[in-house]
Amino acid sequence: MANPPKSAQFDWAMYRYIPSLAGAIIGMIIFFILSLLLLWQWLRLRNHILIFVLVGTICEIGGYAARMDSHFNNEAWAPFITQGTLLLVGPLFFAATIYMMLGRTIVLAGGEDVSLIKSRWYTRIFVGADICTLIIQGLGASITGTMKLSLAIAGEKIVIAGLSLQVATFVFFLIAAVDFQIRMECKKKMEASLSTATNSNWRKMLWILYSVSSLVLFRCVFRLIEYAMGNAAYLIVHEWTLYVFDTTPMSLAVVLLLVLQPTKYVAKECKK
């Protein structure tokens, strides 16, 4: 058997079901289409931030492809580890894009003087935390499915720690964004000379970031609860929860970035 031995305190198994072939194919096709649209948008706009979203969608494609493999052998170690790792870390690249957008929004709004810290430090702090989260979650997911019970237990705890860090980072990020918006609104009230178009653009950027951030945060909270409840709990035992609470919000997040195109506001501002 590929699963590690069980103990009275720890009941763990790779899968407690046969992964859905149809679900994996649909997930892979959705993110494949989104990745092609992202590539086309990047070639058109040449905004390199989109590369991170593209990398995230490629991780999602790989994750669902591995789940297809697991459908035919749900005790195979390699596809289980691959899908678990890629589906965990893929959204981190979406998060990195969101974090970088806040700094650019501050520059777009001309709000460096009201920002608590310089715009570039928002990017460095939050993207740095995102990289740490990626390493922690990737490490935890990669050792969870090993044959040793002690490593499986450790891997699950590491993943929980990584997800907790990711949720905390997102909460602080949203607080920072709201704080900047409040300060900026106060500044705008005292500066009637600023153009309506500029006001509209930075506000649009912030509301796009709030929308996408909410979807990613929702997914992260689900994943944290999923792992915290344990490998034998309802959320992991039932596959539909993955597609409803992970696949759906992540695909919607990419769709929002594609349709609303927050990068076009930054590109217009950079040309001025």
Short mmCIF file of N, CA and C in Angstrom, two decimals, residues 70-237:
data_model
loop_
_atom_site.label_atom_id
_atom_site.label_comp_id
_atom_site.label_asym_id
_atom_site.label_seq_id
_atom_site.Cartn_x
_atom_site.Cartn_y
_atom_site.Cartn_z
N SER A 70 -4.26 10.26 -11.05
CA SER A 70 -4.69 9.61 -9.81
C SER A 70 -6.02 8.88 -9.98
N HIS A 71 -6.82 9.30 -10.95
CA HIS A 71 -8.09 8.60 -11.20
C HIS A 71 -7.85 7.14 -11.55
N PHE A 72 -6.78 6.89 -12.28
CA PHE A 72 -6.48 5.53 -12.72
C PHE A 72 -5.67 4.75 -11.69
N ASN A 73 -5.05 5.47 -10.75
CA ASN A 73 -4.32 4.81 -9.67
C ASN A 73 -4.28 5.75 -8.47
N ASN A 74 -5.24 5.60 -7.59
CA ASN A 74 -5.34 6.54 -6.47
C ASN A 74 -4.42 6.18 -5.30
N GLU A 75 -3.51 5.24 -5.52
CA GLU A 75 -2.50 4.94 -4.51
C GLU A 75 -1.09 5.24 -5.01
N ALA A 76 -1.00 5.85 -6.18
CA ALA A 76 0.31 6.23 -6.73
C ALA A 76 0.81 7.48 -6.01
N TRP A 77 2.04 7.44 -5.54
CA TRP A 77 2.60 8.53 -4.73
C TRP A 77 2.85 9.79 -5.56
N ALA A 78 3.50 9.64 -6.73
CA ALA A 78 3.94 10.81 -7.51
C ALA A 78 2.79 11.74 -7.93
N PRO A 79 1.72 11.24 -8.56
CA PRO A 79 0.64 12.15 -8.94
C PRO A 79 -0.07 12.77 -7.75
N PHE A 80 -0.16 12.03 -6.64
CA PHE A 80 -0.80 12.59 -5.44
C PHE A 80 -0.01 13.79 -4.92
N ILE A 81 1.30 13.62 -4.80
CA ILE A 81 2.15 14.70 -4.32
C ILE A 81 2.12 15.87 -5.31
N THR A 82 2.15 15.56 -6.61
CA THR A 82 2.16 16.61 -7.64
C THR A 82 0.90 17.46 -7.58
N GLN A 83 -0.27 16.79 -7.55
CA GLN A 83 -1.52 17.55 -7.53
C GLN A 83 -1.66 18.34 -6.23
N GLY A 84 -1.27 17.73 -5.12
CA GLY A 84 -1.39 18.41 -3.84
C GLY A 84 -0.53 19.66 -3.77
N THR A 85 0.70 19.54 -4.26
CA THR A 85 1.64 20.66 -4.21
C THR A 85 1.22 21.77 -5.16
N LEU A 86 0.93 21.42 -6.41
CA LEU A 86 0.61 22.44 -7.42
C LEU A 86 -0.69 23.17 -7.13
N LEU A 87 -1.70 22.45 -6.66
CA LEU A 87 -2.97 23.10 -6.36
C LEU A 87 -2.89 23.96 -5.10
N LEU A 88 -1.94 23.65 -4.23
CA LEU A 88 -1.74 24.48 -3.05
C LEU A 88 -0.98 25.77 -3.39
N VAL A 89 0.08 25.64 -4.19
CA VAL A 89 0.95 26.80 -4.42
C VAL A 89 0.50 27.66 -5.60
N GLY A 90 -0.31 27.13 -6.51
CA GLY A 90 -0.75 27.91 -7.67
C GLY A 90 -1.35 29.26 -7.31
N PRO A 91 -2.33 29.29 -6.38
CA PRO A 91 -2.93 30.57 -6.00
C PRO A 91 -1.96 31.56 -5.36
N LEU A 92 -0.82 31.08 -4.88
CA LEU A 92 0.16 32.00 -4.31
C LEU A 92 0.69 32.97 -5.37
N PHE A 93 0.73 32.53 -6.61
CA PHE A 93 1.18 33.41 -7.69
C PHE A 93 0.11 34.46 -7.99
N PHE A 94 -1.16 34.09 -7.83
CA PHE A 94 -2.24 35.08 -7.97
C PHE A 94 -2.09 36.12 -6.87
N ALA A 95 -1.79 35.65 -5.65
CA ALA A 95 -1.63 36.55 -4.52
C ALA A 95 -0.47 37.51 -4.75
N ALA A 96 0.64 37.01 -5.30
CA ALA A 96 1.81 37.86 -5.56
C ALA A 96 1.44 39.00 -6.50
N THR A 97 0.63 38.71 -7.50
CA THR A 97 0.19 39.74 -8.45
C THR A 97 -0.63 40.81 -7.74
N ILE A 98 -1.54 40.37 -6.87
CA ILE A 98 -2.38 41.30 -6.13
C ILE A 98 -1.52 42.20 -5.24
N TYR A 99 -0.55 41.60 -4.57
CA TYR A 99 0.32 42.38 -3.68
C TYR A 99 1.08 43.45 -4.46
N MET A 100 1.60 43.10 -5.62
CA MET A 100 2.36 44.07 -6.41
C MET A 100 1.46 45.19 -6.93
N MET A 101 0.20 44.88 -7.14
CA MET A 101 -0.72 45.88 -7.66
C MET A 101 -0.99 47.01 -6.67
N LEU A 102 -0.91 46.72 -5.37
CA LEU A 102 -1.18 47.77 -4.39
C LEU A 102 -0.14 48.89 -4.50
N GLY A 103 1.12 48.51 -4.60
CA GLY A 103 2.16 49.53 -4.74
C GLY A 103 1.97 50.38 -5.98
N ARG A 104 1.57 49.76 -7.07
CA ARG A 104 1.34 50.49 -8.30
C ARG A 104 0.09 51.37 -8.21
N THR A 105 -0.87 50.93 -7.44
CA THR A 105 -2.08 51.74 -7.25
C THR A 105 -1.74 53.01 -6.47
N ILE A 106 -0.87 52.88 -5.50
CA ILE A 106 -0.45 54.05 -4.72
C ILE A 106 0.24 55.07 -5.63
N VAL A 107 1.10 54.58 -6.53
CA VAL A 107 1.78 55.47 -7.48
C VAL A 107 0.77 56.08 -8.44
N LEU A 108 -0.16 55.28 -8.92
CA LEU A 108 -1.18 55.75 -9.85
C LEU A 108 -2.02 56.88 -9.24
N ALA A 109 -2.33 56.74 -7.95
CA ALA A 109 -3.16 57.73 -7.27
C ALA A 109 -2.36 58.95 -6.84
N GLY A 110 -1.03 58.86 -6.92
CA GLY A 110 -0.21 59.96 -6.41
C GLY A 110 -0.31 60.06 -4.90
N GLY A 111 -0.37 58.91 -4.25
CA GLY A 111 -0.60 58.89 -2.81
C GLY A 111 0.60 58.50 -1.98
N GLU A 112 1.80 58.65 -2.51
CA GLU A 112 3.00 58.30 -1.76
C GLU A 112 3.08 59.07 -0.43
N ASP A 113 2.60 60.30 -0.44
CA ASP A 113 2.71 61.14 0.76
C ASP A 113 1.75 60.73 1.87
N VAL A 114 0.67 60.02 1.53
CA VAL A 114 -0.28 59.60 2.56
C VAL A 114 -0.13 58.12 2.91
N SER A 115 0.67 57.40 2.16
CA SER A 115 0.89 55.99 2.42
C SER A 115 1.73 55.81 3.68
N LEU A 116 1.40 54.81 4.48
CA LEU A 116 2.15 54.56 5.71
C LEU A 116 3.61 54.26 5.42
N ILE A 117 3.87 53.50 4.37
CA ILE A 117 5.23 53.21 3.94
C ILE A 117 5.33 53.43 2.44
N LYS A 118 6.54 53.47 1.92
CA LYS A 118 6.72 53.68 0.49
C LYS A 118 6.09 52.54 -0.30
N SER A 119 5.59 52.83 -1.48
CA SER A 119 4.85 51.85 -2.27
C SER A 119 5.67 50.60 -2.55
N ARG A 120 6.95 50.77 -2.83
CA ARG A 120 7.77 49.60 -3.17
C ARG A 120 7.92 48.64 -1.98
N TRP A 121 7.78 49.19 -0.75
CA TRP A 121 7.91 48.33 0.41
C TRP A 121 6.68 47.46 0.62
N TYR A 122 5.52 47.93 0.16
CA TYR A 122 4.34 47.07 0.20
C TYR A 122 4.60 45.81 -0.63
N THR A 123 5.17 46.01 -1.80
CA THR A 123 5.49 44.87 -2.67
C THR A 123 6.51 43.96 -2.01
N ARG A 124 7.56 44.53 -1.47
CA ARG A 124 8.63 43.72 -0.87
C ARG A 124 8.13 42.93 0.34
N ILE A 125 7.36 43.58 1.18
CA ILE A 125 6.88 42.92 2.41
C ILE A 125 5.91 41.79 2.09
N PHE A 126 4.88 42.11 1.29
CA PHE A 126 3.84 41.10 1.05
C PHE A 126 4.29 40.01 0.09
N VAL A 127 5.05 40.36 -0.93
CA VAL A 127 5.56 39.33 -1.83
C VAL A 127 6.58 38.47 -1.10
N GLY A 128 7.37 39.08 -0.20
CA GLY A 128 8.31 38.30 0.60
C GLY A 128 7.58 37.28 1.47
N ALA A 129 6.50 37.72 2.10
CA ALA A 129 5.69 36.80 2.90
C ALA A 129 5.07 35.72 2.02
N ASP A 130 4.69 36.09 0.80
CA ASP A 130 4.11 35.12 -0.13
C ASP A 130 5.12 34.06 -0.52
N ILE A 131 6.38 34.47 -0.73
CA ILE A 131 7.43 33.51 -1.07
C ILE A 131 7.67 32.55 0.09
N CYS A 132 7.68 33.08 1.31
CA CYS A 132 7.83 32.21 2.49
C CYS A 132 6.69 31.21 2.57
N THR A 133 5.48 31.70 2.29
CA THR A 133 4.31 30.82 2.31
C THR A 133 4.43 29.73 1.26
N LEU A 134 4.89 30.11 0.07
CA LEU A 134 5.07 29.14 -1.02
C LEU A 134 6.04 28.04 -0.61
N ILE A 135 7.15 28.43 -0.01
CA ILE A 135 8.16 27.45 0.41
C ILE A 135 7.60 26.52 1.48
N ILE A 136 6.91 27.11 2.46
CA ILE A 136 6.36 26.31 3.56
C ILE A 136 5.31 25.33 3.06
N GLN A 137 4.37 25.83 2.25
CA GLN A 137 3.30 24.96 1.76
C GLN A 137 3.85 23.90 0.80
N GLY A 138 4.78 24.30 -0.05
CA GLY A 138 5.37 23.34 -0.98
C GLY A 138 6.11 22.24 -0.25
N LEU A 139 6.84 22.62 0.79
CA LEU A 139 7.57 21.62 1.59
C LEU A 139 6.60 20.68 2.29
N GLY A 140 5.57 21.26 2.92
CA GLY A 140 4.61 20.43 3.64
C GLY A 140 3.87 19.47 2.73
N ALA A 141 3.41 19.98 1.58
CA ALA A 141 2.67 19.13 0.65
C ALA A 141 3.54 18.03 0.06
N SER A 142 4.83 18.30 -0.12
CA SER A 142 5.72 17.34 -0.76
C SER A 142 6.05 16.15 0.14
N ILE A 143 5.95 16.35 1.46
CA ILE A 143 6.29 15.24 2.36
C ILE A 143 5.06 14.60 3.01
N THR A 144 3.88 15.16 2.76
CA THR A 144 2.68 14.63 3.40
C THR A 144 2.38 13.20 2.97
N GLY A 145 2.62 12.89 1.70
CA GLY A 145 2.27 11.57 1.20
C GLY A 145 3.37 10.54 1.29
N THR A 146 4.36 10.75 2.14
CA THR A 146 5.45 9.78 2.26
C THR A 146 5.00 8.55 3.02
N MET A 147 5.82 7.53 2.98
CA MET A 147 5.48 6.26 3.60
C MET A 147 5.61 6.29 5.12
N LYS A 148 6.32 7.28 5.66
CA LYS A 148 6.53 7.34 7.10
C LYS A 148 5.44 8.16 7.78
N LEU A 149 4.86 7.59 8.82
CA LEU A 149 3.79 8.25 9.53
C LEU A 149 4.24 9.57 10.13
N SER A 150 5.43 9.59 10.70
CA SER A 150 5.93 10.81 11.34
C SER A 150 6.07 11.95 10.33
N LEU A 151 6.51 11.63 9.12
CA LEU A 151 6.65 12.66 8.08
C LEU A 151 5.29 13.12 7.58
N ALA A 152 4.35 12.20 7.47
CA ALA A 152 3.00 12.57 7.05
C ALA A 152 2.37 13.53 8.05
N ILE A 153 2.56 13.26 9.33
CA ILE A 153 2.04 14.14 10.38
C ILE A 153 2.70 15.51 10.30
N ALA A 154 4.04 15.50 10.16
CA ALA A 154 4.80 16.76 10.08
C ALA A 154 4.39 17.56 8.85
N GLY A 155 4.22 16.88 7.72
CA GLY A 155 3.84 17.55 6.48
C GLY A 155 2.51 18.25 6.60
N GLU A 156 1.55 17.59 7.24
CA GLU A 156 0.23 18.19 7.41
C GLU A 156 0.30 19.43 8.29
N LYS A 157 1.11 19.38 9.35
CA LYS A 157 1.27 20.53 10.25
C LYS A 157 1.97 21.68 9.54
N ILE A 158 2.93 21.36 8.68
CA ILE A 158 3.65 22.40 7.93
C ILE A 158 2.70 23.11 6.96
N VAL A 159 1.85 22.33 6.29
CA VAL A 159 0.88 22.92 5.38
C VAL A 159 -0.06 23.85 6.14
N ILE A 160 -0.52 23.42 7.31
CA ILE A 160 -1.42 24.25 8.12
C ILE A 160 -0.72 25.56 8.51
N ALA A 161 0.57 25.46 8.86
CA ALA A 161 1.33 26.66 9.21
C ALA A 161 1.44 27.60 8.01
N GLY A 162 1.70 27.03 6.82
CA GLY A 162 1.80 27.85 5.61
C GLY A 162 0.49 28.52 5.26
N LEU A 163 -0.61 27.78 5.39
CA LEU A 163 -1.92 28.36 5.10
C LEU A 163 -2.29 29.44 6.11
N SER A 164 -1.91 29.23 7.37
CA SER A 164 -2.17 30.25 8.39
C SER A 164 -1.42 31.53 8.07
N LEU A 165 -0.17 31.39 7.64
CA LEU A 165 0.63 32.56 7.26
C LEU A 165 0.00 33.27 6.07
N GLN A 166 -0.50 32.49 5.11
CA GLN A 166 -1.12 33.08 3.93
C GLN A 166 -2.38 33.86 4.28
N VAL A 167 -3.21 33.30 5.14
CA VAL A 167 -4.43 33.99 5.57
C VAL A 167 -4.07 35.27 6.32
N ALA A 168 -3.10 35.18 7.22
CA ALA A 168 -2.68 36.36 7.99
C ALA A 168 -2.13 37.44 7.07
N THR A 169 -1.35 37.03 6.07
CA THR A 169 -0.78 38.00 5.12
C THR A 169 -1.88 38.71 4.35
N PHE A 170 -2.88 37.97 3.92
CA PHE A 170 -3.99 38.57 3.17
C PHE A 170 -4.78 39.53 4.04
N VAL A 171 -5.00 39.17 5.28
CA VAL A 171 -5.75 40.05 6.19
C VAL A 171 -5.00 41.37 6.38
N PHE A 172 -3.70 41.29 6.63
CA PHE A 172 -2.89 42.50 6.79
C PHE A 172 -2.85 43.31 5.50
N PHE A 173 -2.81 42.61 4.38
CA PHE A 173 -2.80 43.30 3.09
C PHE A 173 -4.09 44.10 2.89
N LEU A 174 -5.22 43.49 3.19
CA LEU A 174 -6.50 44.18 3.03
C LEU A 174 -6.61 45.36 3.99
N ILE A 175 -6.09 45.19 5.20
CA ILE A 175 -6.09 46.30 6.15
C ILE A 175 -5.25 47.45 5.61
N ALA A 176 -4.07 47.13 5.03
CA ALA A 176 -3.20 48.16 4.47
C ALA A 176 -3.88 48.86 3.30
N ALA A 177 -4.58 48.09 2.45
CA ALA A 177 -5.26 48.68 1.30
C ALA A 177 -6.40 49.60 1.73
N VAL A 178 -7.19 49.16 2.71
CA VAL A 178 -8.29 49.98 3.21
C VAL A 178 -7.76 51.24 3.88
N ASP A 179 -6.68 51.09 4.63
CA ASP A 179 -6.06 52.25 5.29
C ASP A 179 -5.61 53.29 4.26
N PHE A 180 -4.98 52.80 3.18
CA PHE A 180 -4.55 53.73 2.14
C PHE A 180 -5.74 54.42 1.48
N GLN A 181 -6.80 53.66 1.22
CA GLN A 181 -7.97 54.26 0.57
C GLN A 181 -8.58 55.34 1.44
N ILE A 182 -8.69 55.10 2.74
CA ILE A 182 -9.26 56.10 3.65
C ILE A 182 -8.40 57.37 3.64
N ARG A 183 -7.09 57.19 3.72
CA ARG A 183 -6.18 58.35 3.72
C ARG A 183 -6.26 59.09 2.38
N MET A 184 -6.36 58.33 1.30
CA MET A 184 -6.38 58.94 -0.02
C MET A 184 -7.69 59.69 -0.26
N GLU A 185 -8.79 59.15 0.23
CA GLU A 185 -10.07 59.83 0.08
C GLU A 185 -10.05 61.18 0.80
N CYS A 186 -9.44 61.18 1.97
CA CYS A 186 -9.32 62.45 2.72
C CYS A 186 -8.47 63.45 1.95
N LYS A 187 -7.41 62.98 1.32
CA LYS A 187 -6.55 63.87 0.55
C LYS A 187 -7.30 64.42 -0.65
N LYS A 188 -8.05 63.57 -1.33
CA LYS A 188 -8.77 64.00 -2.54
C LYS A 188 -9.81 65.08 -2.22
N LYS A 189 -10.41 64.98 -1.05
CA LYS A 189 -11.42 65.98 -0.67
C LYS A 189 -10.80 67.38 -0.54
N MET A 190 -9.51 67.40 -0.22
CA MET A 190 -8.83 68.68 -0.03
C MET A 190 -8.12 69.16 -1.30
N GLU A 191 -8.17 68.35 -2.35
CA GLU A 191 -7.48 68.71 -3.60
C GLU A 191 -8.46 68.64 -4.76
N ALA A 192 -9.25 69.64 -4.94
CA ALA A 192 -10.27 69.65 -5.99
C ALA A 192 -9.66 69.75 -7.37
N SER A 193 -8.38 70.07 -7.48
CA SER A 193 -7.74 70.25 -8.78
C SER A 193 -7.43 68.94 -9.49
N LEU A 194 -7.49 67.80 -8.77
CA LEU A 194 -7.16 66.52 -9.39
C LEU A 194 -8.27 66.09 -10.34
N SER A 195 -7.89 65.43 -11.43
CA SER A 195 -8.85 65.05 -12.47
C SER A 195 -9.74 63.90 -12.02
N THR A 196 -10.94 63.87 -12.57
CA THR A 196 -11.88 62.80 -12.26
C THR A 196 -11.39 61.46 -12.79
N ALA A 197 -10.75 61.47 -13.96
CA ALA A 197 -10.28 60.21 -14.57
C ALA A 197 -9.26 59.52 -13.69
N THR A 198 -8.32 60.32 -13.14
CA THR A 198 -7.31 59.73 -12.27
C THR A 198 -7.95 59.14 -11.02
N ASN A 199 -8.90 59.91 -10.43
CA ASN A 199 -9.61 59.41 -9.25
C ASN A 199 -10.29 58.08 -9.54
N SER A 200 -10.94 58.01 -10.67
CA SER A 200 -11.67 56.82 -11.06
C SER A 200 -10.74 55.63 -11.23
N ASN A 201 -9.57 55.87 -11.82
CA ASN A 201 -8.65 54.77 -12.08
C ASN A 201 -8.11 54.13 -10.81
N TRP A 202 -7.66 54.94 -9.86
CA TRP A 202 -7.09 54.31 -8.67
C TRP A 202 -8.17 53.65 -7.82
N ARG A 203 -9.37 54.21 -7.84
CA ARG A 203 -10.47 53.57 -7.11
C ARG A 203 -10.84 52.24 -7.78
N LYS A 204 -10.87 52.24 -9.09
CA LYS A 204 -11.16 51.00 -9.82
C LYS A 204 -10.12 49.93 -9.48
N MET A 205 -8.87 50.34 -9.45
CA MET A 205 -7.79 49.40 -9.11
C MET A 205 -8.03 48.78 -7.73
N LEU A 206 -8.35 49.62 -6.76
CA LEU A 206 -8.55 49.11 -5.41
C LEU A 206 -9.74 48.16 -5.32
N TRP A 207 -10.84 48.49 -5.99
CA TRP A 207 -12.01 47.60 -5.93
C TRP A 207 -11.75 46.29 -6.67
N ILE A 208 -10.93 46.33 -7.70
CA ILE A 208 -10.53 45.08 -8.37
C ILE A 208 -9.70 44.24 -7.41
N LEU A 209 -8.77 44.89 -6.72
CA LEU A 209 -7.93 44.17 -5.77
C LEU A 209 -8.76 43.59 -4.63
N TYR A 210 -9.74 44.35 -4.14
CA TYR A 210 -10.60 43.84 -3.08
C TYR A 210 -11.37 42.59 -3.55
N SER A 211 -11.89 42.66 -4.77
CA SER A 211 -12.69 41.55 -5.29
C SER A 211 -11.86 40.29 -5.46
N VAL A 212 -10.71 40.43 -6.10
CA VAL A 212 -9.85 39.27 -6.35
C VAL A 212 -9.29 38.75 -5.02
N SER A 213 -8.89 39.66 -4.14
CA SER A 213 -8.35 39.27 -2.84
C SER A 213 -9.37 38.47 -2.04
N SER A 214 -10.64 38.89 -2.10
CA SER A 214 -11.69 38.19 -1.36
C SER A 214 -11.83 36.75 -1.82
N LEU A 215 -11.73 36.54 -3.13
CA LEU A 215 -11.83 35.19 -3.67
C LEU A 215 -10.66 34.32 -3.23
N VAL A 216 -9.45 34.88 -3.31
CA VAL A 216 -8.27 34.11 -2.91
C VAL A 216 -8.28 33.85 -1.41
N LEU A 217 -8.67 34.87 -0.63
CA LEU A 217 -8.74 34.69 0.82
C LEU A 217 -9.78 33.64 1.19
N PHE A 218 -10.93 33.66 0.52
CA PHE A 218 -11.98 32.65 0.75
C PHE A 218 -11.43 31.25 0.53
N ARG A 219 -10.71 31.10 -0.56
CA ARG A 219 -10.10 29.79 -0.87
C ARG A 219 -9.08 29.38 0.18
N CYS A 220 -8.26 30.33 0.64
CA CYS A 220 -7.22 30.04 1.63
C CYS A 220 -7.84 29.63 2.97
N VAL A 221 -8.92 30.31 3.35
CA VAL A 221 -9.61 29.96 4.60
C VAL A 221 -10.18 28.55 4.49
N PHE A 222 -10.76 28.23 3.33
CA PHE A 222 -11.27 26.87 3.12
C PHE A 222 -10.17 25.83 3.27
N ARG A 223 -9.04 26.09 2.61
CA ARG A 223 -7.92 25.14 2.68
C ARG A 223 -7.40 25.00 4.10
N LEU A 224 -7.34 26.09 4.82
CA LEU A 224 -6.87 26.04 6.21
C LEU A 224 -7.81 25.20 7.06
N ILE A 225 -9.11 25.43 6.93
CA ILE A 225 -10.09 24.64 7.68
C ILE A 225 -10.01 23.17 7.26
N GLU A 226 -9.86 22.94 5.96
CA GLU A 226 -9.79 21.58 5.43
C GLU A 226 -8.66 20.79 6.09
N TYR A 227 -7.47 21.37 6.10
CA TYR A 227 -6.32 20.68 6.69
C TYR A 227 -6.41 20.63 8.21
N ALA A 228 -6.94 21.68 8.83
CA ALA A 228 -7.04 21.70 10.29
C ALA A 228 -8.03 20.65 10.80
N MET A 229 -9.07 20.36 10.03
CA MET A 229 -10.05 19.36 10.43
C MET A 229 -9.48 17.95 10.39
N GLY A 230 -8.46 17.74 9.56
CA GLY A 230 -7.83 16.43 9.50
C GLY A 230 -8.13 15.69 8.22
N ASN A 231 -7.28 14.71 7.94
CA ASN A 231 -7.34 13.97 6.69
C ASN A 231 -8.58 13.09 6.57
N ALA A 232 -9.17 12.73 7.70
CA ALA A 232 -10.36 11.87 7.68
C ALA A 232 -11.65 12.65 7.83
N ALA A 233 -11.56 14.00 7.85
CA ALA A 233 -12.75 14.82 8.05
C ALA A 233 -13.53 15.01 6.75
N TYR A 234 -14.71 15.61 6.88
CA TYR A 234 -15.65 15.70 5.76
C TYR A 234 -15.06 16.41 4.54
N LEU A 235 -14.37 17.54 4.75
CA LEU A 235 -13.92 18.36 3.63
C LEU A 235 -12.93 17.63 2.73
N ILE A 236 -12.03 16.86 3.31
CA ILE A 236 -11.05 16.12 2.49
C ILE A 236 -11.66 14.84 1.95
N VAL A 237 -12.54 14.24 2.71
CA VAL A 237 -13.15 12.97 2.28
C VAL A 237 -14.05 13.15 1.07
#
